[in-house]
Structure formats: C-alpha cells, structure tokens
Amino acid sequence: MSLRISKTVLRRIVLGNLLVACLLCLATGLNLHANYQADMDLGVAVTRNQARSLGLELTAELRLVDNALSSITNRFRMRSIDGLPAAQSALEEALQEQRALIPFVTALRTTGPDGQVLLVPSEVTVPFSIESRPYFEQARDTDQMVVSSPLVSLSFDKWAIVLARRLQDADGGFQGVVYAVVAAEHFQRLFSQQSLGPDSAMALRTDDARLVARFNANQPDSEQGLGDDLVSAQYHAALRSNPEHGWYITPTLLDGVERITAYQRLTNYPLTVAAGLGTETYLAMWRASAWRAWGLTGLCILLIALGSVSLYRLQARERLAKIRMTELLKEQELFIDNDLIGMARLRDRKVLWTNQAMQRLVKRSAGDLQGAPIRIIYADEAIYQQVGEQAYAALRAAGKFHTQIQLLSSDGQTLWADVSGARLNDVESLWIFVDIDGLKRDEQTARHLATHDALTGLANRRALEQTLEQALSAATHSAQALVALCFMDLDGFKLVNDTHGHDAGDEVLQVVAARLKAQARASDCVARLGGDEFVVLLAGLGSTQEAVEIMERCLAAISQPIRLQHGAVVHVGASMGLALNLAADDSSAQLLQLADEAMYAAKRAGKGRIVVARSPQALAENPA
C-alpha cells in the first residue's frame, strides 16, 4: 500500500514538473521570439530608412548632372544657328560653367559625331574615341539622358558610370554627345559616411543588377564584384515583387555575410541603391539576453525539480518528515529570495510581503515596504492609476495580468520592469517583477539612432519629415500659422575635405551643427540630410521676415572661422533656400521641393546668401 502511494505521488510529481517545465520553456520562448521580432522590425525600419535616404541623395546628384548636361546641349543647339564655330565656343563656356556646379563628377567632356573626344581635360594627353561604347550609340538615338553600365574609364582607368546626352544643331542634326563620368569611388565615399555598423554594406546597381559601387565596412577599399551581376535569388525575387523598394534577409554572395538588406530604386533613373545591416552584430545583444533567459529558465526548472524530489522523499520517509520539511522550506526560500526575480504579495493594493530581490530592486527595506501602499514603487500617478484600472479587471476576469512599466526606487531613479500578477483570492494577489531596464534602454537607444544623424546628433531625414507633417497640421489651427523650411548646402566644405582630410570635414560638420542649434529657437528642428546638407524647420512664425532674421543669424554663425583640433583655421559659408507655407493647403512635399529649388537658386546667384521661395512658379531672392 505504501509503495503504491509512493509511486502515485512520484508520478504526479513528475507530471507536474514536466508541465511546469513546458510552461516555463513556452513562456521563455514566446518572450524571446517577441523580442527577436521587435529587434528585426526595428532593423528593417533602420535599413529601409537608410536606403530611402541614400536613394533621395543619389537621385538629387543625378538630377544635378542631368540638368547640367541639358543646359550644355540647349546652349549648343541655340548657338548653332550662328554656325559651328559659335556653337563650339558656347560649348566650351557651358562646360566650364556647369563643371563648377557638379564637383563630384570626375570628368565632363564632349565628342564629335564620330565619337572622337573633342574637349579633353588637360590631364588627358592621348586622344581617344568612345564610338564603340554602348552608351554613345544609345545617346545618339534618344533625346533623354543615358546612364551607362559600370565600366572602366578609358582616360583614368577606374570603375565608373557615364551619363550622356545627344548634341544636335538647330536643324536637329547629330553633332556628337556631351557626357559626365562619375567614379565608383565617389559613391563609396558617400556610402562610408552613412555606415550602419561593422558588418554593414551599401551598394548601387543598375536595373540589370550590375554592380556600380559597393562599400563594405569590413573592407572599405575593396572593388570586388564591380561590373558583375552576382546577386542572390532573394534580390531578384524581391524586385519582381516590388521593383521600387523593399527588403529581404539573406547571406550576401560577395562575402557570405548575412544581412537585413533594404533597397530603393532611384526616381527616373535605372539604378537601385541597397543598404545592408549585418545580423551577426545587430542581434548580438538579443543572443546574449536569450542565453541569460534560458539560463534563468533552466535554473528555475532545476530548483523546482529539486524541490519535487525533496517532496517525494518526505512522503516516502515519514520518519524523516520534520527534517525533510525543513530542508524543503529552505530550498523554497532560496527560490523565492533569489537575486533576479522580485516578488510581492498585496492586499487591497497594500504590501503584505516582499522578497529580498524586490527590496533590492526598489532599494527599500522590508520595513519600508511592509504595509505601505504599492503606489510608492510606481514612477508616477498616471502609471499607478493605469495599472490599477487594467490589472485588477484582468485579475477578476482571467486571474492573471502582465505588463511592462517603470518603477521608482528610493533614490528617485526610474527603471523598467516586466510585471506579472496572479489572483490569490478576492483581496490578495501575488506579483513578480523582473528587471528589464537594460534591455529597454537599448531599445530606446536603437530608436534614437533610427531618427538621428550619427555624426552630429541632429535629426535625420525621417525625423524631419515627421516633424514637418506635425508642424503643418498644427499651423492650420494656430494664429501664427507660418511654417518655414530652410535647405542649406555648405560653401567651401569640399575644399576643407580636400585640404585637411575627412576627419577635419567631420569636425566642421559637428561645429556647424552646434552653431545652428545655438542660433535656432528651442522649438525649431535642425536636421542633417547627409553630406554637407542641413535643414532648419521653423514653426509658429508671425511673418516671413521673422524666418529670414533667424536664418540670417544662422548664416552669420556658420561664416565665423572654425579652429580645428590640430590648430588650422578654416572658413565655410552656406547657400540657403527658404520656403514658407503661404497657402493653407501647402503640403510637406511642396515645401521640401520649394526649399530645395531655392537653395540651388542661391548657389547659382553666387552662394553665401538666402533665397526665399515665394511660390512654386517664382523665386524671389533675399540676400543675407
């Protein structure tokens, strides 16, 4: 009889332990999966934002080249009425003028109808022809700008792409092409300024998947794969699903590194830019937390199993009941008073009992907590009221409740905790508190990086667009309904980079960012879009003059000398374009476009000034 009872107890204990172990493993697995999914969603958002930002920047550069080539061809056609010599003279003037507007272009040249290069820069000593190049034939047969496949330049023997337009006389006759060479090194430098981490990579490909340029943070100077179309099947599948933008996760064929890769096709141009975030580095913190969570789960299962074994032995050996019961109680006390999980028993929202882990969590003694209202451990009254409304309704309905809230320790510090409650009876409940403050702060840091520029700490394009939408919405309900958006591009920044190096350039960008923040109002949004482009968003303005005065202060501050860390003194200026919501239905896209156009108008007008965009059809200049 005794043996039969022992076996029954043992069977029940084993089944109970298995059930508890399964529940603990299930809870741990579900929690880790939720954290993993949240991290992956954030990683996808970061890479998609990066690809979109790069796409906008590259589209803007190609549009500058397109405009330059169009201006050259138009001037050639207009002057061809006066004869070929006059047209050639106009062509030379246009080349010199437009070359200054697109400094990132390696070469700007023209050819005759036979493809022979006519205007060769001084560094080219041997004449050559591009008649055999496919882009020459394409440009000859269309009036649109042609973008070549990646190729090795005939003149400087480096990988590049060529942007070309047809030259024609007043009668429409073909007179050659004008073309710009953009080196792959330019795109690599641009990508290097926006790296996402040690395993990240960024690439630019043509529509037929040929690699134009690639930046790998682990091999920043590598030219591996340039000109090839070696891409994964997931890349082609994603483009078939959505050729304009999307994302996928797969190992990169060029280096075998698994990445979250987002892509963005350049508007009106046959190129696609991709940004990749290495999963190995990005998920390292999640993997560490997973090991800790599984370790804690294993420890709990082990402790429960030990307690169960002790309970079985107590049942089997009645003569040692008192001794075994004492040992079991000690083991249970060790489990309850652990260093990781805080516990509290409440009656009518007052503390009856807490374990040592709970006391350490909120930095209060057992005496301070005993009989005290639970309000003293919540960060504020709103959290206390919210938990009270939601938790006790859930306890009455389902007997349990789970949430994540901020607690308040006795020294005034707040910390995040994962909180689970269970109903014991009509007036009492048991609560478990797990410290997740480090994980929450890591999530907040990741969100901050997704909306801020890593170099200057300013808002990035994503944060600017969100703030602009909010400002325009708020302006429709305010007496001071003017919102101003100022685009600016630094004048002389390239000279600083070329003379003192990119570290000095980064230092200049940080100084300019600090000066803009100092001159802007506390309610204004200062953002960096990439490179040397900055934006200031002014809301709650009473007049256009108020916006101009603020930006005049910013322009004056930027123009002050900058002393670099190594002692050199440099000077930069800025060309600014200012757009205001003069109509109630002005959209954020319209303001962005007007400010961009006004900034380029300031460049053309001589730089170092502010141009105010009055309407989509006309721009009025207001020099600073």
Phi, psi and omega in degrees: 000313179298319180295320180295319179296320180297318179293321178297314178298317180298317180297318179294320179296315181298313179298319178296318178297318178298319180296314179297318179298317179297318179295318179296316179296319179296316179297316179296315180298316180296318180295317179294321178297319178297317178295320178298315181296321178296317178297317180295319178299318179293320178298319178297317180298318180296313182292322179294321177295321179296316180296319179295318179297315178297320180299317179296319182293316180292321177299319179298319179295315180295326178294323177298315179295317180301315179296320180296314179296321179296319179297319180295313182294322179295317180293322178297315182295319182293321182279346179293344175298326181275002179113161184297319179301317179296320179295318180295321178296316178297325180296316180296319178296317181296321179299314180296319181293311183288331180300326180289337182275345180231069185294341181282352179281132182287321181210146176229113191222167175229161178229166170276180180299336181272003179089356180287129181292124184267313183253095183259128177304162186298337182282347180266119184255337183252120179299150178210167182236147177247019184301326183279351180286135181301326183292336178294315179293322179295316180295328181294332187258006181216157176266357180270162176289136181256134175251121185281167168287161177300137184211167175266122185298139179290333187266325181237009168056044176225158179292140182196174166238157183241134175248121190227151175224151180286135170262129178220152181277184184298336180268003180088006181285143181287126182237014180120196179225157169245133185217153178242138179254122178246115185287149176299331179301327180297314180294323179297319178297318179298316180295323184296335180283348184233034182295143181265358181148179187295332180258010184280161178208147175226143185215155175235125182231154174280175180297336177265022172071013178282136186281118178273314181203152179210138175238120177248120184302331178281334180225072190297335183256009184288140174250021182299131174084357181300131180088345181270164179246036182280099179225164183281162176297329179295327177298311180295321180296319180295318180292326176293325180288317180208099184290347185272315180199157180169191181204163177198165179235123179191157173295138177283131185295332184289328182225359177075008181273129177283133182220153163276112186247125174246144181232154180216122178280138180287131182298124176072008180228144187279052182225148179229130179255141181231142176236131183238134179247117183296124183289331182300311179285318185297321183266010183299319180293321178297318180298320179297316179294327178295317177299318180295318181296316179293326176297316178296318178299316178298321178296317179297316179298319180297316179296319178297318179297318179297318178297322180293319177298318179298319179297319179296318180293327177296319179292323183282335184235084184295329182292341178254022186301312184296316181295314182293324178297320177297317179297319180296318179298322178295319179295319178295324178295321176299321180293317183289315181268054176277173182269357189247323187246118176276142180228146178212139175251130186240150170225119182052043177064026171239147187281123173266322186201146174222153174267174185296324179298322178293320180295320177291325183299315182258005176056047178228149179282165177299324179294322179294326184274329185300119178079357182279151174296142181295347180304331187293343181261356179271150185293325179203173183295325182297317178296317180301314180293319181296313180296320180299318181290317186277317189294311187285335171293319179292321179296320179292324184278314187241350179085001181208162181205146179217138177199176173232121185223171176263130176258165180238123177272170185294337179271011177087359180277143176258148177212149180276141178221145172270120191243130175232135180236149178225138181280127177265316176203195185295335185237349183243150179212155179245134186234142178240132183237125178243128180290115176237025185298318180298317180296317180296319181291327174296320178295319179295321177297318179297320178295322178298316180296331181288340183241009182224149178286130186292327185283312189257345184078001178284167174298148176262187185299319182299313180294322179298313182298320178295315181295321179296317178300318180294319181295318180294321179295316180292328183295332181291344181246016185236149176292324175267085192267004182278133173237130181242141179234121183245116172270139176219147177231130185290136175264130179087004181291322180298323179297321177297314179299313183293326185274317188248353178099166185290332177297319176295321177300317178297320179297320178297316179299322180291321178294315179299318179299316180296320180294320178297317179297323182291325183274332180287160177284163182297331182274354183276156179250120177253127186227154171242127182270347184132154181060229179249031179258126179236158178223138174240125179254120182248125180238163178068037181272149176266338182201165176296323182298326178298318178295318181297318181297320179297315182288332174296321176297318179297317181296319178295321180294317180298323186286349179294149180301150179239121177266119181283166183297328180274006172105341181290149178249127181236163179230135171227157174235196179207145171252124189240139174241124186244126178234141181235152178278079183287342177243150184294334183261015177297134180262167178296322180297320179295316180297318179299315181294316181297316180296321178298313180295321179295324178297316178293329175296320177297320177300310183293331183280358176124004177067171176062036183209174178245129174245127181262125178277117182274327182199168177297339183265336187219148178238130177251132185272136176231087186296142179282000000 
